[in-house]
Every structure is written in C-alpha cells, then in structure tokens.
Short mmCIF file of C-alpha atoms and ligand atoms in Angstrom, two decimals:
data_model
loop_
_atom_site.label_atom_id
_atom_site.label_comp_id
_atom_site.label_asym_id
_atom_site.label_seq_id
_atom_site.Cartn_x
_atom_site.Cartn_y
_atom_site.Cartn_z
CA MET A 1 0.01 0.01 0.01
CA GLU A 2 1.22 3.53 -0.79
CA TRP A 3 2.13 5.73 2.17
CA ALA A 4 -0.45 8.32 1.16
CA GLN A 5 -3.20 5.68 1.42
CA ARG A 6 -2.17 4.94 5.01
CA LEU A 7 -2.75 8.51 6.16
CA GLN A 8 -5.47 8.65 8.83
CA TRP A 9 -6.47 10.85 11.74
CA VAL A 10 -5.36 9.10 14.91
CA GLU A 11 -6.56 10.45 18.26
CA GLY A 12 -6.42 9.68 21.97
CA TRP A 13 -9.47 8.02 23.46
CA GLY A 14 -10.58 11.35 24.88
CA MET A 15 -10.70 12.86 21.35
CA ALA A 16 -8.95 16.00 22.63
CA VAL A 17 -5.53 15.32 21.13
CA GLY A 18 -4.60 13.69 17.86
CA GLY A 19 -2.73 13.97 14.61
CA ALA A 20 -2.52 12.50 11.13
CA GLY A 21 -0.37 9.36 11.00
CA TYR A 22 0.51 6.61 8.52
CA VAL A 23 -1.27 3.56 9.91
CA PHE A 24 -0.02 -0.01 9.52
CA ARG A 25 -2.25 -2.81 10.83
CA PRO A 26 -0.50 -6.13 10.40
CA ALA A 27 -2.45 -9.35 10.82
CA ASP A 28 0.50 -11.63 11.47
CA ALA A 29 4.26 -11.84 12.17
CA ALA A 30 5.14 -11.51 8.47
CA GLY A 31 2.99 -8.37 8.16
CA LEU A 32 4.63 -6.94 11.27
CA ALA A 33 8.14 -7.58 9.88
CA GLU A 34 7.14 -5.95 6.57
CA ALA A 35 5.71 -2.91 8.35
CA LEU A 36 8.88 -2.48 10.42
CA SER A 37 11.09 -2.74 7.37
CA GLU A 38 9.01 -0.14 5.47
CA VAL A 39 9.10 2.24 8.43
CA ARG A 40 12.86 1.79 8.84
CA ALA A 41 13.48 2.35 5.12
CA ALA A 42 11.49 5.59 5.25
CA GLY A 43 13.33 6.68 8.42
CA MET A 44 9.92 7.49 9.96
CA PRO A 45 9.26 7.62 13.75
CA LEU A 46 6.80 4.95 14.84
CA ALA A 47 4.11 5.08 17.50
CA LEU A 48 2.74 1.79 18.81
CA ARG A 49 -0.98 1.43 19.33
CA GLY A 50 -3.34 -1.16 20.74
CA ALA A 51 -7.06 -0.36 21.00
CA GLY A 52 -6.28 3.35 21.46
CA CYS A 53 -7.83 3.53 24.95
CA SER A 54 -5.18 5.77 26.40
CA TYR A 55 -6.89 9.12 26.93
CA GLY A 56 -4.05 11.30 25.63
CA ASP A 57 -1.05 11.05 23.34
CA ALA A 58 0.57 7.80 24.46
CA ALA A 59 -0.39 5.81 21.37
CA LEU A 60 -0.01 8.42 18.65
CA ARG A 61 2.38 10.94 17.19
CA ALA A 62 1.56 13.43 14.45
CA GLU A 63 3.21 12.95 11.09
CA SER A 64 4.62 9.59 12.17
CA ALA A 65 3.93 5.96 11.34
CA VAL A 66 1.50 4.22 13.68
CA LEU A 67 1.66 0.46 14.22
CA ASP A 68 -1.83 -0.65 15.18
CA CYS A 69 -1.29 -4.03 16.88
CA SER A 70 -5.00 -4.86 17.31
CA GLY A 71 -5.00 -7.13 14.24
CA LEU A 72 -2.47 -9.46 15.93
CA ASP A 73 -5.24 -11.08 17.95
CA ARG A 74 -4.83 -14.80 18.10
CA VAL A 75 -4.94 -16.84 21.29
CA LEU A 76 -1.93 -19.09 20.88
CA ARG A 77 -2.37 -21.48 23.79
CA TRP A 78 -4.93 -22.01 26.54
CA ASP A 79 -4.43 -24.32 29.47
CA PRO A 80 -7.83 -24.60 31.20
CA GLU A 81 -6.30 -26.69 34.04
CA GLY A 82 -3.68 -24.20 35.09
CA GLY A 83 -5.29 -20.98 33.79
CA ILE A 84 -2.27 -20.03 31.71
CA VAL A 85 -2.80 -18.33 28.40
CA ASP A 86 -0.48 -17.24 25.61
CA VAL A 87 -1.86 -14.45 23.46
CA GLU A 88 -0.80 -12.12 20.70
CA PRO A 89 -0.78 -8.46 21.74
CA GLY A 90 -4.03 -7.48 20.03
CA VAL A 91 -6.26 -9.80 22.06
CA SER A 92 -8.53 -7.58 24.12
CA LEU A 93 -9.36 -8.03 27.77
CA GLY A 94 -12.95 -8.67 26.66
CA ALA A 95 -11.96 -11.41 24.21
CA LEU A 96 -9.79 -12.96 26.87
CA TRP A 97 -12.41 -13.29 29.63
CA ARG A 98 -15.04 -14.46 27.11
CA MET A 99 -12.76 -17.31 26.16
CA THR A 100 -11.75 -18.37 29.70
CA ILE A 101 -14.74 -17.76 31.96
CA ALA A 102 -16.56 -21.01 31.22
CA ASP A 103 -13.44 -22.85 32.44
CA GLY A 104 -13.56 -20.80 35.66
CA TRP A 105 -10.76 -18.33 34.97
CA TRP A 106 -10.88 -14.52 34.98
CA PRO A 107 -8.10 -11.96 34.26
CA PRO A 108 -6.57 -11.10 37.65
CA VAL A 109 -6.43 -7.40 36.71
CA VAL A 110 -8.99 -5.67 34.51
CA THR A 111 -9.55 -2.04 33.64
CA GLY A 112 -12.81 -0.07 33.73
CA THR A 113 -13.42 -0.99 30.10
CA MET A 114 -12.81 -4.39 28.49
CA ALA A 115 -11.59 -2.79 25.23
CA PRO A 116 -7.80 -2.53 25.92
CA THR A 117 -5.51 -5.02 24.24
CA ILE A 118 -3.11 -7.14 26.28
CA GLY A 119 -0.16 -5.45 24.48
CA GLY A 120 -1.39 -1.97 25.32
CA ALA A 121 -2.37 -3.01 28.86
CA LEU A 122 1.10 -4.43 29.58
CA ALA A 123 2.81 -1.46 27.98
CA MET A 124 0.97 0.75 30.51
CA ASN A 125 1.03 -1.89 33.26
CA VAL A 126 -2.63 -1.30 34.01
CA HIS A 127 -4.26 -1.64 37.41
CA GLY A 128 -7.79 -2.54 38.45
CA LYS A 129 -10.10 -1.97 41.38
CA ASN A 130 -8.06 -4.65 43.17
CA ASN A 131 -4.67 -2.97 42.81
CA TRP A 132 -3.98 -3.22 46.56
CA VAL A 133 -4.62 -6.97 46.56
CA ARG A 134 -3.36 -8.19 43.14
CA GLY A 135 -0.98 -5.48 41.96
CA THR A 136 -0.73 -4.59 38.28
CA LEU A 137 -1.27 -6.74 35.18
CA GLY A 138 2.51 -7.01 34.79
CA GLU A 139 2.69 -8.93 38.06
CA HIS A 140 0.67 -11.70 36.38
CA CYS A 141 2.73 -11.85 33.22
CA LEU A 142 4.89 -14.98 33.21
CA GLU A 143 6.74 -14.29 29.97
CA LEU A 144 6.66 -12.08 26.93
CA ASP A 145 8.16 -11.85 23.45
CA LEU A 146 9.51 -8.53 22.29
CA VAL A 147 10.48 -7.46 18.76
CA THR A 148 12.78 -4.44 18.58
CA PRO A 149 12.29 -1.86 15.83
CA ARG A 150 15.32 -3.35 14.10
CA GLY A 151 13.54 -6.70 14.06
CA ASP A 152 15.45 -8.55 16.78
CA ALA A 153 13.35 -10.94 18.89
CA LEU A 154 13.78 -11.37 22.66
CA THR A 155 11.96 -13.52 25.21
CA LEU A 156 11.76 -11.98 28.67
CA SER A 157 10.34 -13.15 31.98
CA PRO A 158 10.85 -12.47 35.73
CA GLU A 159 13.69 -15.05 35.51
CA ARG A 160 15.06 -14.35 32.05
CA GLU A 161 16.50 -10.85 31.76
CA PRO A 162 14.42 -9.70 34.75
CA GLU A 163 15.55 -6.09 34.62
CA LEU A 164 14.53 -5.73 31.01
CA PHE A 165 11.27 -7.57 31.69
CA ARG A 166 10.45 -5.06 34.44
CA ALA A 167 11.41 -2.18 32.18
CA VAL A 168 9.41 -3.23 29.12
CA ILE A 169 6.22 -3.63 31.18
CA GLY A 170 5.04 -0.09 31.81
CA SER A 171 7.42 1.56 29.35
CA PHE A 172 4.58 2.84 27.18
CA GLY A 173 5.78 1.26 24.00
CA GLN A 174 9.28 2.73 24.01
CA LEU A 175 11.48 -0.40 24.07
CA GLY A 176 9.92 -2.70 21.50
CA ILE A 177 6.78 -4.37 20.29
CA ILE A 178 5.26 -6.95 22.64
CA THR A 179 4.30 -9.76 20.25
CA ARG A 180 3.26 -12.44 22.77
CA ALA A 181 2.34 -12.46 26.41
CA ARG A 182 1.85 -15.39 28.77
CA LEU A 183 -0.48 -14.60 31.58
CA GLN A 184 -1.58 -16.42 34.70
CA LEU A 185 -5.32 -15.98 35.18
CA LYS A 186 -7.27 -16.15 38.43
CA LYS A 187 -9.48 -19.11 39.40
CA VAL A 188 -13.09 -18.14 40.02
CA TYR A 189 -15.92 -20.37 41.28
CA SER A 190 -18.81 -18.22 40.11
CA GLY A 191 -19.51 -15.58 37.53
CA LEU A 192 -20.94 -13.43 40.27
CA VAL A 193 -19.38 -11.14 42.85
CA GLU A 194 -20.88 -10.00 46.11
CA VAL A 195 -20.97 -6.21 46.18
CA ARG A 196 -21.47 -3.91 49.14
CA ALA A 197 -22.31 -0.22 48.65
CA VAL A 198 -21.41 2.34 51.35
CA ALA A 199 -21.86 6.10 51.32
CA ALA A 200 -19.27 8.52 52.69
CA PRO A 201 -20.35 12.09 53.59
CA ASP A 202 -16.93 13.66 53.07
CA LEU A 203 -13.44 13.09 51.70
CA ALA A 204 -11.84 12.06 54.97
CA THR A 205 -14.48 9.35 55.52
CA LEU A 206 -14.21 8.18 51.90
CA LEU A 207 -10.46 7.72 52.24
CA ARG A 208 -10.74 6.04 55.67
CA LEU A 209 -13.41 3.58 54.56
CA THR A 210 -11.44 2.76 51.40
CA ASP A 211 -8.36 2.05 53.44
CA GLU A 212 -10.20 -0.06 55.97
CA ALA A 213 -11.84 -2.15 53.19
CA LYS A 214 -8.67 -2.84 51.23
CA ASP A 215 -7.66 -5.93 53.26
CA ARG A 216 -11.14 -7.38 53.52
CA TRP A 217 -12.40 -7.06 49.93
CA GLU A 218 -10.87 -8.05 46.57
CA TYR A 219 -12.18 -4.94 44.86
CA VAL A 220 -12.58 -1.46 46.30
CA VAL A 221 -13.59 1.60 44.25
CA GLY A 222 -14.91 5.00 45.17
CA TRP A 223 -16.98 7.48 43.21
CA LEU A 224 -16.91 11.15 44.26
CA ASP A 225 -19.41 13.92 43.69
CA ALA A 226 -16.88 16.50 42.58
CA PHE A 227 -19.57 19.25 42.66
CA ALA A 228 -20.03 19.03 46.44
CA ARG A 229 -18.51 21.89 48.48
CA GLY A 230 -17.73 22.86 52.04
CA ALA A 231 -18.25 20.12 54.65
CA ALA A 232 -19.51 17.79 51.89
CA LEU A 233 -16.38 18.21 49.75
CA GLY A 234 -15.28 14.82 48.46
CA ARG A 235 -18.45 12.99 49.47
CA GLY A 236 -19.06 9.82 47.56
CA LEU A 237 -20.08 6.20 47.30
CA LEU A 238 -17.88 3.18 47.76
CA HIS A 239 -18.33 -0.20 46.18
CA PHE A 240 -16.55 -3.19 47.66
CA ALA A 241 -16.75 -6.61 46.02
CA ARG A 242 -15.47 -10.14 46.52
CA HIS A 243 -15.53 -13.31 44.43
CA LEU A 244 -17.87 -16.03 45.68
CA GLU A 245 -16.27 -19.03 47.38
CA PRO A 246 -16.89 -22.56 46.10
CA GLY A 247 -20.44 -23.57 47.00
CA GLU A 248 -21.78 -20.05 47.43
CA ASP A 249 -23.26 -19.85 43.93
CA PRO A 250 -26.02 -22.49 43.55
CA ARG A 251 -25.63 -22.44 39.71
CA PRO A 252 -21.97 -21.69 38.92
CA GLY A 253 -22.27 -23.32 35.49
CA ALA A 254 -24.86 -20.77 34.49
CA SER A 255 -23.17 -17.66 35.89
CA LEU A 256 -19.83 -18.70 34.41
CA SER A 257 -21.14 -18.63 30.86
CA ALA A 258 -20.10 -15.72 28.66
CA ALA A 259 -23.74 -15.14 27.75
CA ALA A 260 -24.71 -14.65 31.39
CA GLN A 261 -22.05 -11.97 31.68
CA ASP A 262 -23.16 -9.92 28.73
CA LEU A 263 -24.17 -6.37 29.62
CA PRO A 264 -27.80 -5.56 28.75
CA SER A 265 -28.33 -4.69 25.08
CA THR A 266 -31.14 -2.18 25.67
CA LEU A 267 -32.07 0.33 28.33
CA LEU A 268 -35.38 -0.61 30.03
CA GLY A 269 -35.86 -3.04 27.15
CA VAL A 270 -36.42 -0.15 24.73
CA VAL A 271 -33.50 2.08 23.88
CA PRO A 272 -30.81 0.21 21.93
CA LYS A 273 -27.39 0.30 23.52
CA SER A 274 -25.79 2.06 20.58
CA GLN A 275 -28.12 5.05 21.01
CA MET A 276 -28.00 5.37 24.81
CA TRP A 277 -25.29 8.04 24.80
CA ARG A 278 -27.71 10.37 23.01
CA LEU A 279 -29.90 10.34 26.14
CA LEU A 280 -26.92 11.53 28.21
CA ALA A 281 -25.91 14.35 25.85
CA PRO A 282 -28.44 16.95 27.10
CA PHE A 283 -27.12 16.53 30.67
CA THR A 284 -23.44 16.80 29.81
CA ASN A 285 -23.02 20.33 30.97
CA ARG A 286 -22.29 21.79 34.40
CA PRO A 287 -25.92 22.15 35.67
CA GLY A 288 -26.83 18.72 34.25
CA MET A 289 -23.82 16.95 35.77
CA ARG A 290 -24.26 18.72 39.09
CA ALA A 291 -27.84 17.35 39.18
CA ILE A 292 -26.75 13.84 38.15
CA ASN A 293 -23.96 13.75 40.73
CA LEU A 294 -26.36 14.97 43.41
CA ALA A 295 -29.04 12.45 42.52
CA LYS A 296 -26.45 9.64 42.44
CA TYR A 297 -25.11 10.60 45.86
CA LEU A 298 -28.58 11.06 47.40
CA SER A 299 -29.89 7.71 46.15
CA GLY A 300 -26.69 5.93 47.08
CA SER A 301 -26.60 7.45 50.56
CA THR A 302 -30.24 6.64 51.37
CA LEU A 303 -31.92 3.77 49.54
CA GLY A 304 -28.69 2.16 48.37
CA ASN A 305 -26.58 2.71 51.51
CA ARG A 306 -25.12 -0.45 53.13
CA LYS A 307 -26.89 -2.67 50.61
CA THR A 308 -25.25 -5.97 49.72
CA TYR A 309 -26.11 -7.67 46.41
CA ARG A 310 -24.73 -9.96 43.77
CA GLN A 311 -23.73 -8.78 40.33
CA SER A 312 -22.07 -10.40 37.33
CA LEU A 313 -18.31 -9.98 37.10
CA ALA A 314 -18.60 -8.09 33.82
CA ALA A 315 -21.30 -5.76 35.12
CA PHE A 316 -19.23 -4.93 38.21
CA SER A 317 -15.93 -4.68 36.39
CA PHE A 318 -16.87 -2.83 33.22
CA LEU A 319 -19.33 -0.23 34.37
CA LEU A 320 -17.93 2.19 31.79
CA ASP A 321 -18.97 -0.18 28.97
CA TYR A 322 -22.65 0.00 29.86
CA VAL A 323 -23.18 2.91 27.49
CA PRO A 324 -21.11 2.39 24.32
CA ASP A 325 -19.65 5.54 22.84
CA TRP A 326 -20.58 7.62 25.94
CA LYS A 327 -17.50 9.72 25.29
CA LYS A 328 -19.26 11.20 22.28
CA VAL A 329 -21.32 13.36 24.66
CA TYR A 330 -18.11 15.35 25.09
CA LEU A 331 -17.82 16.36 21.41
CA PRO A 332 -16.75 18.68 19.89
CA GLY A 333 -13.95 19.33 22.40
CA GLY A 334 -13.57 15.82 23.79
CA LEU A 335 -12.44 15.04 27.32
CA ILE A 336 -9.21 14.65 29.25
CA GLN A 337 -8.52 12.77 32.44
CA HIS A 338 -6.03 13.60 35.15
CA GLN A 339 -5.14 10.69 37.42
CA SER A 340 -2.69 11.39 40.20
CA PHE A 341 -1.29 8.86 42.69
CA VAL A 342 -0.51 10.28 46.11
CA PRO A 343 1.15 8.57 49.10
CA ILE A 344 -1.31 7.83 51.89
CA ALA A 345 -0.08 10.49 54.34
CA ARG A 346 -0.64 13.36 51.94
CA ALA A 347 -3.64 12.10 49.92
CA GLU A 348 -6.40 13.91 51.79
CA GLU A 349 -4.63 17.27 51.63
CA VAL A 350 -3.72 16.96 47.93
CA PHE A 351 -7.13 15.69 46.77
CA ARG A 352 -8.95 18.30 48.87
CA ASN A 353 -6.86 20.96 47.16
CA GLN A 354 -7.58 19.46 43.72
CA LEU A 355 -11.34 19.41 44.25
CA GLU A 356 -11.28 22.98 45.55
CA VAL A 357 -9.14 24.28 42.67
CA CYS A 358 -11.55 22.73 40.14
CA LEU A 359 -14.54 24.36 41.84
CA GLU A 360 -12.80 27.75 42.08
CA CYS A 361 -11.90 27.59 38.38
CA GLY A 362 -15.50 26.72 37.49
CA MET A 363 -14.38 23.43 35.94
CA PRO A 364 -15.41 20.65 38.34
CA SER A 365 -14.73 17.11 37.23
CA PHE A 366 -17.77 15.43 35.68
CA LEU A 367 -16.63 12.00 36.87
CA ALA A 368 -14.21 11.37 39.75
CA VAL A 369 -12.97 7.94 40.82
CA LEU A 370 -10.84 6.93 43.80
CA LYS A 371 -8.72 3.76 44.18
CA ARG A 372 -6.25 2.35 46.69
CA HIS A 373 -2.84 1.37 45.35
CA ARG A 374 0.44 -0.31 46.29
CA PRO A 375 3.95 0.06 44.84
CA ASP A 376 5.10 -2.43 42.18
CA PRO A 377 8.54 -3.54 40.97
CA PHE A 378 8.44 -2.11 37.46
CA LEU A 379 10.94 0.53 36.29
CA MET A 380 8.43 3.13 35.14
CA SER A 381 5.90 2.32 37.89
CA HIS A 382 3.15 4.84 38.65
CA GLY A 383 2.18 2.88 41.80
CA VAL A 384 2.50 4.29 45.31
CA ASP A 385 1.35 3.10 48.72
CA GLY A 386 -1.61 5.46 48.65
CA PHE A 387 -4.60 6.51 46.64
CA SER A 388 -5.30 7.66 43.11
CA LEU A 389 -7.95 10.16 42.11
CA ALA A 390 -8.98 10.12 38.45
CA LEU A 391 -10.77 13.28 37.30
CA ASP A 392 -12.58 13.53 33.96
CA PHE A 393 -12.96 16.99 32.43
CA PRO A 394 -14.82 18.04 29.30
CA VAL A 395 -12.68 20.20 27.02
CA PRO A 396 -14.69 23.28 26.13
CA PRO A 397 -12.99 24.47 22.94
CA ARG A 398 -12.97 28.07 24.17
CA ARG A 399 -11.49 27.20 27.57
CA ARG A 400 -8.96 24.65 26.47
CA ALA A 401 -5.88 26.70 27.48
CA GLU A 402 -7.49 27.44 30.86
CA LEU A 403 -8.17 23.76 31.43
CA TRP A 404 -4.59 22.82 30.59
CA ALA A 405 -3.38 25.52 33.05
CA MET A 406 -5.72 24.18 35.74
CA VAL A 407 -4.37 20.60 35.32
CA ARG A 408 -0.90 22.02 35.76
CA GLU A 409 -2.11 23.63 39.01
CA LEU A 410 -3.60 20.31 40.17
CA ALA A 411 -0.35 18.50 39.45
CA GLY A 412 2.17 20.68 41.31
CA PRO A 413 1.14 19.54 44.83
CA VAL A 414 1.19 15.89 43.65
CA VAL A 415 4.88 16.21 42.84
CA ASP A 416 5.60 17.95 46.17
CA ALA A 417 3.80 15.15 48.00
CA GLY A 418 6.00 12.48 46.38
CA GLY A 419 3.19 11.39 44.04
CA ARG A 420 3.05 10.21 40.47
CA PHE A 421 0.91 10.47 37.34
CA TYR A 422 -0.52 7.75 35.13
CA PRO A 423 0.76 8.12 31.54
CA ALA A 424 -2.28 6.34 30.12
CA LYS A 425 -4.48 9.16 31.29
CA ASP A 426 -2.36 12.18 30.61
CA ALA A 427 -2.54 14.65 27.74
CA ALA A 428 -1.80 17.93 29.44
CA LEU A 429 1.17 17.74 31.80
CA PRO A 430 4.24 19.75 30.94
CA ALA A 431 7.48 17.82 30.69
CA ALA A 432 9.25 19.56 33.59
CA LEU A 433 6.56 18.73 36.11
CA TYR A 434 6.03 15.21 34.86
CA ARG A 435 9.72 14.34 34.76
CA ASP A 436 10.06 15.35 38.45
CA THR A 437 7.97 12.36 39.49
CA PHE A 438 10.71 9.92 38.37
CA ARG A 439 12.93 10.53 41.38
CA ASP A 440 15.28 7.54 41.25
CA GLY A 441 16.79 7.84 37.83
CA GLN A 442 14.08 5.85 36.09
CA LEU A 443 14.08 8.13 33.04
CA ALA A 444 17.85 7.86 32.63
CA ARG A 445 17.67 4.04 32.92
CA LEU A 446 14.85 3.91 30.36
CA ALA A 447 16.94 6.06 28.00
CA GLU A 448 19.93 3.67 28.44
CA LEU A 449 17.79 0.62 27.67
CA LYS A 450 16.27 2.47 24.73
CA ALA A 451 19.75 3.22 23.36
CA ARG A 452 20.38 -0.55 23.47
CA LEU A 453 17.10 -1.77 21.96
CA ASP A 454 16.03 1.15 19.81
CA PRO A 455 19.28 3.04 18.99
CA ASP A 456 17.71 4.82 16.01
CA ARG A 457 14.96 6.14 18.33
CA THR A 458 12.30 4.83 16.00
CA LEU A 459 9.69 4.29 18.70
CA ARG A 460 8.13 7.61 19.64
CA SER A 461 4.83 9.08 20.77
CA GLY A 462 3.56 12.42 21.93
CA LEU A 463 3.93 11.25 25.52
CA ALA A 464 7.45 9.93 25.00
CA ASP A 465 8.54 13.19 23.35
CA ARG A 466 7.52 14.98 26.52
CA LEU A 467 8.97 12.52 28.97
CA LEU A 468 12.16 11.43 27.27
CA ASP A 469 13.08 14.61 25.38
CA GLY A 470 11.37 17.11 27.70
CA SER A 471 9.65 18.72 24.73
C1 FAD B 1 -13.05 4.01 29.78
C2 FAD B 1 -11.65 3.67 30.21
C3 FAD B 1 -11.37 3.11 31.46
C4 FAD B 1 -10.06 2.82 31.81
N1 FAD B 1 -9.85 2.25 33.05
C5 FAD B 1 -8.59 1.95 33.45
C6 FAD B 1 -8.36 1.35 34.68
O1 FAD B 1 -9.25 1.01 35.44
N2 FAD B 1 -7.06 1.05 34.98
C7 FAD B 1 -6.02 1.32 34.15
O2 FAD B 1 -4.89 0.99 34.50
N3 FAD B 1 -6.24 1.91 32.96
C8 FAD B 1 -7.48 2.22 32.59
N4 FAD B 1 -7.70 2.77 31.36
C9 FAD B 1 -6.57 3.06 30.52
C10 FAD B 1 -6.22 1.87 29.60
O3 FAD B 1 -6.31 0.67 30.26
C11 FAD B 1 -4.77 2.02 29.11
O4 FAD B 1 -4.64 3.21 28.41
C12 FAD B 1 -4.34 0.86 28.22
O5 FAD B 1 -2.96 1.00 27.93
C13 FAD B 1 -5.11 0.84 26.93
O6 FAD B 1 -4.73 -0.29 26.14
P1 FAD B 1 -4.83 -0.14 24.57
O7 FAD B 1 -4.77 -1.53 23.98
O8 FAD B 1 -5.99 0.66 24.16
O9 FAD B 1 -3.49 0.57 24.26
P2 FAD B 1 -3.21 2.04 23.61
O10 FAD B 1 -3.90 3.06 24.37
O11 FAD B 1 -3.45 1.95 22.16
O12 FAD B 1 -1.64 2.11 23.87
C14 FAD B 1 -1.18 2.16 25.20
C15 FAD B 1 0.38 2.13 25.20
O13 FAD B 1 0.80 0.87 24.82
C16 FAD B 1 1.71 0.94 23.77
N5 FAD B 1 1.51 -0.28 22.98
C17 FAD B 1 0.36 -0.67 22.41
N6 FAD B 1 0.51 -1.93 21.88
C18 FAD B 1 1.80 -2.31 22.19
C19 FAD B 1 2.56 -3.47 21.92
N7 FAD B 1 2.06 -4.51 21.23
N8 FAD B 1 3.82 -3.53 22.37
C20 FAD B 1 4.37 -2.49 23.07
N9 FAD B 1 3.69 -1.36 23.36
C21 FAD B 1 2.43 -1.27 22.89
C22 FAD B 1 1.39 2.23 23.05
O14 FAD B 1 2.50 2.78 22.38
C23 FAD B 1 0.96 3.14 24.23
O15 FAD B 1 2.07 3.74 24.81
C24 FAD B 1 -9.00 3.08 30.95
C25 FAD B 1 -9.27 3.59 29.69
C26 FAD B 1 -10.56 3.90 29.31
C27 FAD B 1 -10.84 4.47 27.97
#
C-alpha cells in the first residue's frame, strides 16, 4: 500500500488530542516484519498502538507511522487446568475473559473498560479496582516476546533478563513491540461477585473507609461527587466486592457462561445500547452533571446505603462499557482525564486541594474515581502506597488553554507530596513537572535501555517526546 493511502487521523481516546499518521495494521508476524522494514526504510518515527484507549497522546504521534497491533489477535495457547494463556498483543481483555470464563478463569487485573488489548495493557502496566490486593497486570505476566524496531526478537520473563522484563512492562511502547504475552489468570468459582455499597459524607471518611476495606475485599472503588462543596467536599459512594467461594453460587455453570455476563443490550428493554449516549448528551453540561452527581449521591446514601447484592463480574468490572460511545457526549472538544497517585499520608490534603481548585476555576470534574494502590517492581511504575484520584474533564474548545493551566495547578502539589501520574491518562502535563515524578533515575535508565534496543529512536509518541526529550 502507498504511504499516502495509509494517512489517517489518529486520536487519543478522549478525542482532545490527535494527529494525522501513517497507519499499519499487520495481521501476522510476516506483516509486522514488513511494516517495520518499510518504516525503517522511510526513516519514519513509529508510535505503537493497541485499542487506542489511552486518553491522551501515548499511542500516537503526528506525522509519524502508527503500528496498530490490534490485528495481531490470536490466542496461541490456553491451558484450562492451570489458567495459563499465551496471546498475541491485540487480544482484548474482553476477548480474553469471554474465552476463559466457562473454564472458571478470569483476568486477575482488569480495567474499567474491556476494550484494551493485552499489548497496550502491559505497555501501560494497568491496574484494576483490586490494585492493593493483586498489583498490576505485569505482576501476572509470566513471559513475553519482544520485537525491537530493528527486528530482533527477545523472550523476557521475571527469571530471564528480569531487569529488561520489568522495564518493558510499563514503558509505554518505548522499548519494542510486545508480540506475545503469557498470563496467569485467576481461578473463580462463580460468575458473580458480592458487592457492598457504602456512602461517605466527606473526603476524609471516603479515604478512611477505602483504606479499611482494602484488606477485607478483593475490589474497592470510590466514586466522588466533585460538585459538592464545604463540609460535603469529596463525598461519595464506595463499592466493595469479593468473588464467591466454592459452594456459594447455587448455579456456577450458568453464571460462568459468557452469555450470562453480557451487559444488557437495551435500556429498560427499549432504547438500543448504541443510542443510549444520546440520552446523556443533554445533561453533559455543568448544571446537568451537578444534578446527576447529586441524585447519584442522594440515592446511594439513602436507599442504596449499606446494601449488599450480587452482580455479574462483567457488570461490576466494566461499568464504563454500559453505554457504548458515551464519550461522544463530550464532542466537539472531547475530554481529558487527570489521574494522580498520592502517598497515603498526603492524599487527603492533595485531593482536597484538587477538588477545591476545580470548583474555584469553574471546571469541576464530571466524573471522579478513587482507588487504593500499592507500589510495584516495574521501572516506570506509577504505583505508590496510597490513593489515586482520576478526574474527567470536558474540554470546552474556548477554555482549552485554561483547562490545561488548571491541570498544571492540580499537578504541582502531587509532585511535592511524592506522588506520580498515570501516563495512560495524561494529555496535558508539561514535561518539567512530569519528569520530576521519576525521582530515582528511572528516566535515565529507560533512556539507556532504549539506546540498546532502539538506537535509532524509532519508537516515539507524543507522551514519549515529553517525557524522554522534555519537549
Ligand atoms: C473507559 C476507560 C477506562 C479505563 N480504566 C482503566 C483502569 O481502570 N485502569 C487502568 O490502568 N487503565 C485504565 N484505562 C486506561 C487503559 O487501560 C490504558 O490506556 C491501556 O494502555 C489501553 O490499552 P490499549 O490496547 O488501548 O493501548 P493504547 O492506548 O493503544 O496504547 C497504550 C500504550 O501501549 C503501547 N503499546 C500498544 N501496543 C503495544 C505493543 N504490542 N507492544 C508495546 N507497546 C504497545 C502504546 O504505544 C501506548 O504507549 C482506561 C481507559 C478507558 C478508555
């Protein structure tokens, strides 16, 4: 195919940043080798891409080649006895659990949507609502194959070149192309989880209840009403969940079928899923979102408070997939997310400040999510012993510069508190601030490894330009 025919608009999931790129989408190893050789011959920078679920510029770079790995999507080996799977990088989390659930296995770490590919998820070292208990996805990767931009193949594992293994996972596609991953899945005895909902009237209570729950429940996630002020600042609802033990589910065969997990295809049996986002669009403005947040908090803190119920694993895990294309409500400007990770001792102070700054600027977050985290052994780790707060913001085209400045204001105290940012969610942080979160020479070590594996600096992205070059 001619280069001109490959030209496409490639954007971050939030639709707020993007650029035109020359897209290659190989379907097998031969196609991948061919793509790499064409890119090398053209001397073109190359951004790696999975399903494109990173909110910002991690999987794209303007006027560069883009290697879309989502077509490399074969399951290579499945061991239903031991729960070990070998997959190509383009297999999505959704395709993975659909294949394994009937055998009683579930991915040990899943994200809020099932769309990410395993390659993209390992390259970001994703976390789930059980980060405190299970760590990141990389901690369940037994082995991976990596192809360097020059075409050399390496096999890495915690035992084989462990330093490089721990650097590749989480290095946001800067050291090579993950072409195979072996993962250990988690045994489950039911397709249901037991969920407990608890309301918290303020930020301090929300953080305390989250921390207390982390050792008793597999999954802990908090939602905050980011419109609440004063004594109610940071109020929210927590959801704790645990897998059912053997014998607790009277019909495990039924709940463990992929069909039983499927999210409903219509709303109230009427509105087709594909059109649901249109119902949300009229409310996606400040008064509408204030009302929705208030209604959600009031119902959760009264009728729903301290309720325990059972829910399918998919419904609990992938809440954000209920309404397909919901992000379209944010057009034309799109949305950005800012997720900061703050050590436990400083979390309340930093998050309180973030919520207040957003309210003062007149740009409260439309969706705010809290999680509890732990450190992990990967070179470019974003994990801390503390909490993360993920804040979604619409990007009003006329206030874009103001929003970017506000995110910078939110981020400063995170750096001072010894915190970190999640590259999968970032589009707006300036290099200087971001680079300060890598305190132990991680960026220098990544640059050394990159000089070894990618000496021509072929692999690039908007994010990598900022982090590695400080541009
Ligand atoms: C609605 C929503 C909810 C989310 N919830 C969570 C969450 O709960 N927890 C969490 O951790 N994240 C979450 N994310 C972020 C998402 O999990 C990450 O951005 C993930 O990396 C996306 O995977 P992807 O396949 O879309 O990869 P992309 O976004 O396309 O790429 C991600 C990175 O991987 C690199 N890459 C892609 N393929 C390869 C490959 N084969 N080899 C090497 N590098 C590669 C890219 O260069 C890029 O740097 C969420 C995202 C969305 C949209």
